[in-house]
Amino acid sequence: MIQPVKSKKQAALGFIFATLLIDIIGLGIIIPVIPKLIEHLIKGDISQASSYAGWLTAAYATMQFAFAPLIGNLSDKFGRRPVLLCSLLGFSIDYTLSAFAPTIGWLFVGRIVAGITGASFTTATAYIADISTPEKRAANFGMVGVAFGLGFIIGPVIGGVLGKYNVHYPFIAAAALALLNAAYGYFILPESLAPENRRPLDFKKINPFTSVFQLKKYKSVVGLAFSLFLIYFAAQAVQSVWTFYTMSKFHWNEAWVGYSLGFVGLMIAIVQGGLIRIILPKLGQERSIWVGLLLYAIGLILFAFASKGWMMFAFLVPYCLGGIAGPALQGYMSTSVPANEQGNLQGGLTGLMSLSSIFGPLLMTESFYYFTTPNSFFRFPGAPFAIGAVLMLLSAILAVRSFKRNTN
């Protein structure tokens, strides 16, 4: 009887990995074509499109921040399976609305639906925890990072190639992937949360700000948590503006945007999957944090003043190497908090990341919009990257001050 249980768990893990991979591929597929789709719907230029893109991202992030605690509580009451399937259906609806949207308003409807139901990552990680033994849990959680890396290599490249033929094709492909994933899960995926482990809804736990406010309890990590928030915020310069910047300044088409984002995914996979295991032990956590933040800042400044398209590929190397800072910072904070408080700490940090995804895209896209319009004091499309570099340096200063305070 042991073997069938093992094979069932392996099949469930395989599905969860496929779910996460397809989610990221679907997200990556649409990134290269979003500027052209928005331009078409608003009948405007790429500067105006960037402003709308910032608000679309903020709408999605706001809904996800507001509803994620409720979705998590619903999965504790009704099980992981129905919540996961609803999430996949929500993404399919979003991509379908985007593919056939007659006006920009329908894009907002799709993003709001996806934000409300988009708890696939949270629910998937809870599912992994349900079916993993303690000794296998860390290795199984590693699948999340692998899925993200692979998805971000594959998705943008597919989206860039499809977008060359028609701006709607990537959205149709993403919708089909999400729908097929939901159908496969409906027939194959078993429930992971046993009835005896379910609990009633706790309305005290659905306030999205609770997890953020509880960080105040940990005085040794408050400054470092804000430092991490600045990293997330600054990174929105790349995440929100890359496509618009490269299309506007270097006249890249959808395919080249896709290739560049695929290269980003590859670099992240190399740094997070291999180099970080070598660099962190050699430098130590504190030094890895400020060295990583300086590399982030250097990369962002280089992006801001790049004069040729090929330079963006070269400058991705120092920027992606800066990725050692985030894990080192999280590791440092986790060692500063008792073992029985780790869940609260990670919940608070996730809340900070969500807040940065609301306000970061707005600042970055609006600054790109302003500095690429005729009304600006001077034309500077790289303004969001310059702002991001300043925020990374502020994060480094804040982290170093926190280290000194904690050692006194």
PDB file of N, CA and C in Angstrom, residues 110 131 140 153 361 372 383 401:
ATOM      1  N   GLY A 110     -10.432  42.247 -16.725  1.00  0.00           N
ATOM      2  CA  GLY A 110      -9.668  41.008 -16.705  1.00  0.00           C
ATOM      3  C   GLY A 110      -8.624  40.989 -15.618  1.00  0.00           C
ATOM      4  N   ILE A 131       1.416  17.751   1.325  1.00  0.00           N
ATOM      5  CA  ILE A 131       1.751  16.398   0.860  1.00  0.00           C
ATOM      6  C   ILE A 131       3.228  16.044   1.035  1.00  0.00           C
ATOM      7  N   ASN A 140      11.022  20.051  -2.130  1.00  0.00           N
ATOM      8  CA  ASN A 140       9.795  20.219  -2.911  1.00  0.00           C
ATOM      9  C   ASN A 140       9.459  21.691  -3.109  1.00  0.00           C
ATOM     10  N   ILE A 153      11.899  31.868 -18.823  1.00  0.00           N
ATOM     11  CA  ILE A 153      12.747  31.686 -20.006  1.00  0.00           C
ATOM     12  C   ILE A 153      11.879  31.369 -21.222  1.00  0.00           C
ATOM     13  N   PRO A 361       4.925  50.088  -9.746  1.00  0.00           N
ATOM     14  CA  PRO A 361       4.626  50.265 -11.177  1.00  0.00           C
ATOM     15  C   PRO A 361       4.070  51.640 -11.511  1.00  0.00           C
ATOM     16  N   THR A 372       9.088  61.002 -21.512  1.00  0.00           N
ATOM     17  CA  THR A 372       9.066  60.686 -22.948  1.00  0.00           C
ATOM     18  C   THR A 372       8.004  61.484 -23.688  1.00  0.00           C
ATOM     19  N   ALA A 383      14.674  57.440 -16.932  1.00  0.00           N
ATOM     20  CA  ALA A 383      14.381  57.982 -15.601  1.00  0.00           C
ATOM     21  C   ALA A 383      13.962  56.916 -14.586  1.00  0.00           C
ATOM     22  N   ARG A 401      23.160  50.420   8.232  1.00  0.00           N
ATOM     23  CA  ARG A 401      22.815  51.053   9.520  1.00  0.00           C
ATOM     24  C   ARG A 401      22.156  50.046  10.454  1.00  0.00           C
TER      25      ARG A 401
END
